[in-house]
XYZ file of C-alpha atoms in Angstrom:
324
model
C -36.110 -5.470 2.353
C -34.626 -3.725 5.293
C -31.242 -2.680 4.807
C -28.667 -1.714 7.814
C -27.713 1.493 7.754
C -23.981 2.865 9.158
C -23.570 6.342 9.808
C -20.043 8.035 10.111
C -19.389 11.114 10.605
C -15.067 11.898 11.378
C -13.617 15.381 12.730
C -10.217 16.156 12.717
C -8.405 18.424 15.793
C -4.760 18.612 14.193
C -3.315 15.258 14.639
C -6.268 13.601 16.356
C -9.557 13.145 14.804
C -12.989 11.996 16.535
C -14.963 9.243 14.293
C -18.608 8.715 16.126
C -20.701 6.255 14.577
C -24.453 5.679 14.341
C -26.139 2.489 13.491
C -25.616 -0.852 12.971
C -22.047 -2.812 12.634
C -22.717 -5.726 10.264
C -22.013 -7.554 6.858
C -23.411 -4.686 5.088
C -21.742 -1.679 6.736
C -18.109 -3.679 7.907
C -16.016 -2.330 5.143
C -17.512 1.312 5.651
C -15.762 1.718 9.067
C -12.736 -0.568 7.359
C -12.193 2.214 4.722
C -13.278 4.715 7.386
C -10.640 3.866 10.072
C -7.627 3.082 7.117
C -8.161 6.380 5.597
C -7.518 8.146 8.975
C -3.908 6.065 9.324
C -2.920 6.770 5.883
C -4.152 10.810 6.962
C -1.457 10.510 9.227
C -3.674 11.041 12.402
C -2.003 9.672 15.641
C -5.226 9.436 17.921
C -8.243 8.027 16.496
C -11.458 8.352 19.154
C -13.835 6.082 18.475
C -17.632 6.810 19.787
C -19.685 4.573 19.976
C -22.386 5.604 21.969
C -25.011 5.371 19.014
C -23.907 1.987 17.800
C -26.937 -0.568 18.387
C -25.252 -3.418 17.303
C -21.497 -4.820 16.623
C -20.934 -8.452 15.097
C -17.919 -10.116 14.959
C -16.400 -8.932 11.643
C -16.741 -5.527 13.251
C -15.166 -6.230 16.290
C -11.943 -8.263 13.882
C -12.105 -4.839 11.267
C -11.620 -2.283 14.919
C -8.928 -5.003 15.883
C -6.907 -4.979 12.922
C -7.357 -1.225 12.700
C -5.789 -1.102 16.343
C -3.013 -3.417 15.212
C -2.127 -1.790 12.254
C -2.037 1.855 14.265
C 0.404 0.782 16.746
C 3.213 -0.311 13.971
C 3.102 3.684 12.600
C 3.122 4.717 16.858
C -0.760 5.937 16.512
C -3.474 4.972 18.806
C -7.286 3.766 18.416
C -9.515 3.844 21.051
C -13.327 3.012 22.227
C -15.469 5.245 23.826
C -19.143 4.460 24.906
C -19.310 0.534 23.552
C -22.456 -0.764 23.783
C -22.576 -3.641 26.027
C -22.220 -6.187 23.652
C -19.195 -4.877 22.832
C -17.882 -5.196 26.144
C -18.847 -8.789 26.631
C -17.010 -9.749 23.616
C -13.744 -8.041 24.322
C -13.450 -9.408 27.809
C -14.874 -12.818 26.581
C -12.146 -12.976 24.116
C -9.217 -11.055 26.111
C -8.765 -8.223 23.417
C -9.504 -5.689 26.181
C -5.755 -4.949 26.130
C -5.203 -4.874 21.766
C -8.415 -2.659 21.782
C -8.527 -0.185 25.284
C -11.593 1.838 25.898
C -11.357 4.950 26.955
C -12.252 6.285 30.599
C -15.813 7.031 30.999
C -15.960 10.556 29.826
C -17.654 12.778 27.750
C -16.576 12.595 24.096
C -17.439 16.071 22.016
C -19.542 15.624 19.864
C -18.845 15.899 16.204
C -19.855 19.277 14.587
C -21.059 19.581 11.489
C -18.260 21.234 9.423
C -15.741 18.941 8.242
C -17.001 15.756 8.551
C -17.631 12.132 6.819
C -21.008 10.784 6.416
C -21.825 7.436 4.442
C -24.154 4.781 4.793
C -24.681 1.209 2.608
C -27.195 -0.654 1.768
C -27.094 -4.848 2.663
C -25.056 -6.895 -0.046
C -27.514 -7.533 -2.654
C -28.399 -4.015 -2.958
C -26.161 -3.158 -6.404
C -26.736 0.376 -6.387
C -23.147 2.388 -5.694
C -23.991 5.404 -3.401
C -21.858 8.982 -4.703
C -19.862 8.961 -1.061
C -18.786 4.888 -1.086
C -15.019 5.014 -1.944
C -13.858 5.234 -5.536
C -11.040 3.183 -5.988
C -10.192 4.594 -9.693
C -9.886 8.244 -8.986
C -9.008 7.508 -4.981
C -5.485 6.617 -5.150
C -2.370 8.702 -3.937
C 0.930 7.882 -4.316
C 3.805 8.789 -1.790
C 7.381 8.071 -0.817
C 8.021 6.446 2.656
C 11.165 7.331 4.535
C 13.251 4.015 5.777
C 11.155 3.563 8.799
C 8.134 4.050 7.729
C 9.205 0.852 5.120
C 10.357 -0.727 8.037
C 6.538 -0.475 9.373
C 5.385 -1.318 6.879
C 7.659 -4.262 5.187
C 4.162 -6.584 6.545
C 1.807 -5.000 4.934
C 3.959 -4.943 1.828
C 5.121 -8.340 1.902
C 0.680 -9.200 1.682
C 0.842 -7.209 -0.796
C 3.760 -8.594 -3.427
C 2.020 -12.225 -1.952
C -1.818 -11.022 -3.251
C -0.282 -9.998 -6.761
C 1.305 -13.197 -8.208
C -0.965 -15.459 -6.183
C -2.943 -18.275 -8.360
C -0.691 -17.007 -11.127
C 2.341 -19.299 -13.154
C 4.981 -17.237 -11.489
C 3.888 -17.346 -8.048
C 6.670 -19.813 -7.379
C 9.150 -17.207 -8.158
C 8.038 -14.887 -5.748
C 8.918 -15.978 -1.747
C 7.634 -13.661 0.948
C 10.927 -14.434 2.495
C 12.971 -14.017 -0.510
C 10.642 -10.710 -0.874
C 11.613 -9.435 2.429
C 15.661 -9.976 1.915
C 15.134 -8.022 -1.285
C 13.560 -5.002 0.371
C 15.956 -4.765 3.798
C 18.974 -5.189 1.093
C 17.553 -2.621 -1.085
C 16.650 -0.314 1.736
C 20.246 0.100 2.822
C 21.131 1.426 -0.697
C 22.741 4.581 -1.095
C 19.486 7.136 -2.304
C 17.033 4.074 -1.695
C 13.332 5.313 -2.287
C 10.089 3.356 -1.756
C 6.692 4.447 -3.330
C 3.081 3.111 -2.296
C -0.165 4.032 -3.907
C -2.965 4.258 -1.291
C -6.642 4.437 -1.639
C -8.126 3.001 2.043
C -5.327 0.475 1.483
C -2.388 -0.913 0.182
C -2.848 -1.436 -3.666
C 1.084 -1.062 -4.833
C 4.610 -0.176 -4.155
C 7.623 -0.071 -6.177
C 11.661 0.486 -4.785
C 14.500 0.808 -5.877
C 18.066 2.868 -6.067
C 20.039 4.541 -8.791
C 23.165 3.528 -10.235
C 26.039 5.327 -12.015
C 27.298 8.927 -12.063
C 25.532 10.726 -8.353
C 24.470 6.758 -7.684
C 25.894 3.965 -6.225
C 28.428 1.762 -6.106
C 31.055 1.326 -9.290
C 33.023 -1.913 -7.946
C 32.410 -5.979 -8.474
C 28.986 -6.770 -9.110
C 27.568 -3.659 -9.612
C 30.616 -2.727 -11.714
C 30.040 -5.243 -13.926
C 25.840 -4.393 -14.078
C 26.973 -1.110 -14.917
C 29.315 -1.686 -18.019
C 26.638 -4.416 -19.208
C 23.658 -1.804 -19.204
C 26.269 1.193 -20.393
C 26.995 -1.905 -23.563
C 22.492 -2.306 -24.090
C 21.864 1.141 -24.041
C 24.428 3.701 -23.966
C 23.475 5.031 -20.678
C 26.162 5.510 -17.885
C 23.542 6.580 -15.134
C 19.953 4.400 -14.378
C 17.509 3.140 -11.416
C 17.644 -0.682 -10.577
C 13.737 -1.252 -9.433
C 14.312 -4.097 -7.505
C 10.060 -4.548 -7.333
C 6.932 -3.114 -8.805
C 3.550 -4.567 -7.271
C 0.130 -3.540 -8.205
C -2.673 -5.269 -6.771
C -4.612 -7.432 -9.600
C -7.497 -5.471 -9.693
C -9.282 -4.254 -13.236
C -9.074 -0.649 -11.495
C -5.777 -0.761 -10.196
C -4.272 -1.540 -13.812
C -2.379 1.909 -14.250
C -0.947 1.805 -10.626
C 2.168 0.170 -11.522
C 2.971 2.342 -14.626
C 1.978 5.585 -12.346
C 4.388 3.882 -9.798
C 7.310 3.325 -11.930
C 7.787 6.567 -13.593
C 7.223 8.579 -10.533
C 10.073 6.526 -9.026
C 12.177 7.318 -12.165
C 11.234 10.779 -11.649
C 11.940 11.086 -7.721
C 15.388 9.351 -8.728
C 15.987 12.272 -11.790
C 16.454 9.606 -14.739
C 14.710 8.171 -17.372
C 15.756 4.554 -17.696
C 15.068 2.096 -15.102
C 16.140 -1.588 -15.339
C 15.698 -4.812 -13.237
C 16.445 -8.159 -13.278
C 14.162 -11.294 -13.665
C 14.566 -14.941 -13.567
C 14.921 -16.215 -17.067
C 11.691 -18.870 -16.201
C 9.316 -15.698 -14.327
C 6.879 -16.068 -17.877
C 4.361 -14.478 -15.495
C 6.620 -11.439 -14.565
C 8.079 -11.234 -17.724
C 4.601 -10.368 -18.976
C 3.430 -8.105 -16.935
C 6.536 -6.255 -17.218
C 5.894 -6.195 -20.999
C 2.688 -4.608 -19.981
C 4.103 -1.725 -18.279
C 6.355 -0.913 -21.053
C 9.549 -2.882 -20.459
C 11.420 -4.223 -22.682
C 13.310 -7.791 -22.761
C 17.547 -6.979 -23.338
C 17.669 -11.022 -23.058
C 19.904 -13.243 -21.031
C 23.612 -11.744 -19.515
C 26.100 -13.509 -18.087
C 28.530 -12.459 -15.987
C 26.744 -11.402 -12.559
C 26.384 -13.526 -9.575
C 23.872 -16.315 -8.789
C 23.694 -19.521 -10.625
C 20.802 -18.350 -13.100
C 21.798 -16.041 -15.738
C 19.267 -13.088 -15.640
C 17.093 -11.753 -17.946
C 17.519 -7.548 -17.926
C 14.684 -5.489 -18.753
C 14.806 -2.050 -19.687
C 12.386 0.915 -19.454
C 12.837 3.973 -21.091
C 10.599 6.695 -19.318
C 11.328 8.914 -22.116
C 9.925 6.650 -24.838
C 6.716 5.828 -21.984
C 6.268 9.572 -22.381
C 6.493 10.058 -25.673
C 4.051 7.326 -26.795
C 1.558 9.208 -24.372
C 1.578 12.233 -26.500
């Protein structure tokens, strides 16, 4: 069996980095140069030179993976670009006007990539099961960090897949609107000491937001006034973090992400009890909150909306001490 072989090797000249590949672009080697290309966004990198002078082939998944990849660098105000495609390549962009989404570069001569500090990998076709040491790890891989307002605002796409990938197929996937997902994050975001959280490996696997509440937090008056004394009445606590969301992608590795996510958001926010608020009927979301380590305060009345709540509680101090 002849398996296509993908080649990458990346070097990085402070914020720009040169990625030349060698090989084939196919089924087998696609999500190489995905994971490739996302982990030099999520790097930070603002240039990303593509060379492609070695490339013998490029199918159409590889063309839609370099599109996306362009996309996706000009909403965080980075750049991709082509240098050397193989004719094929040409004929394709022009055939399908993506010349513009994707530019090449002027015809000149791109260094080539040294061998210190670089990325090589190569895979095997689909039906060859064995995992080769420099593939990506997803279990080990995953970093979590805190995204300024803007860089949510980038983002809120992305995010919104995300929170629609985790509940869907699932009983409480009717509880959870993209749109209604959205309004929650731009109302959330304006929050006095808002913070947003995503874990990363190549991609997007979760997030969790939120803002704190009581002494040093916000807002004391109507609604949240009466949030306050309610959670101050359950648990004797004047000060806590509402987290208005916690996604994790439903993936068997990705399992600890949202319990990782949660208490570093507690953390960022200095306290040790978070709390949110779920629709009474969310079975689904009640669960997986259960999961994480929440616990069900029932049903309060009181607080707007024509559904009366259900508030859960999470106590990062007990989370902590059941580690030990």
């Amino acid at each position: 069996m002849t398996f296509s072989r993908l080649d990458i090797h990346r070097r990085n000249r402070g914020e720009r980095t040169l990625v030349t590949l060698a090989g084939d672009i196919g089924p087998a080697t696609t999500p190489l140069l995905r994971a490739a290309v996302e982990q030099c966004l999520l790097d930070g990198v603002t240039v990303i030179d593509i060379d492609l002078t070695t490339v013998g082939s490029c199918d159409a998944r590889g063309l839609d993976v370099l599109l996306s990849a362009a996309q996706r660098a000009g909403r965080v105000h980075a750049r991709l670009r082509l240098h050397h495609p193989c004719a094929q390549i040409t004929r394709v962009l022009d055939a399908t006007g993506s010349t513009s989404l994707l530019p090449t570069a002027p015809a000149s001569p791109v260094p080539p990539a040294a061998s210190d500090g670089f990325m090589s990998a190569a895979t095997g076709a689909p039906e060859d099961s064995a995992r080769r040491p420099d593939q990506p790890v997803l279990k080990d891989g995953i970093r979590l960090r805190r995204l300024t307002r803007w860089q949510a605002e980038d983002m809120r796409a992305d995010i919104a897949d995300l929170a629609a990938e985790s509940v869907a197929g699932t009983t409480g996937e009717r509880y959870h609107n993209r749109g209604d997902f959205l309004h929650r994050l731009s109302i959330t975001a304006r929050r006095p000491g808002f913070a947003l959280l995503v874990a990363e490996t190549t991609v997007l696997v979760g997030c969790a937001f939120g803002f704190p509440m009581g002494s040093e937090g916000s807002g004391s008056r109507g609604s949240d006034g009466t949030l306050q004394e309610i959670i101050q009445r359950l648990t004797s606590r004047a000060r806590f973090v509402v987290l208005t969301q916690v996604v994790a992608h439903p993936h068997v590795q990705h399992r600890d992400i949202a319990r990782r996510l949660q208490q570093r958001l507690l953390t960022e926010l200095h306290s040790s009890l978070g709390i949110t608020l779920l629709h009474p009927a969310d079975r689904a979301g009640q669960a997986a909150l259960s999961s994480w380590g929440w616990q069900n305060m029932g049903e309060v009345v009181g607080l707007p909306g024509s559904v009366a709540p259900c508030v859960l509680t999470l106590s990062l101090e007990g989370q902590l001490s059941a580690r030990r």
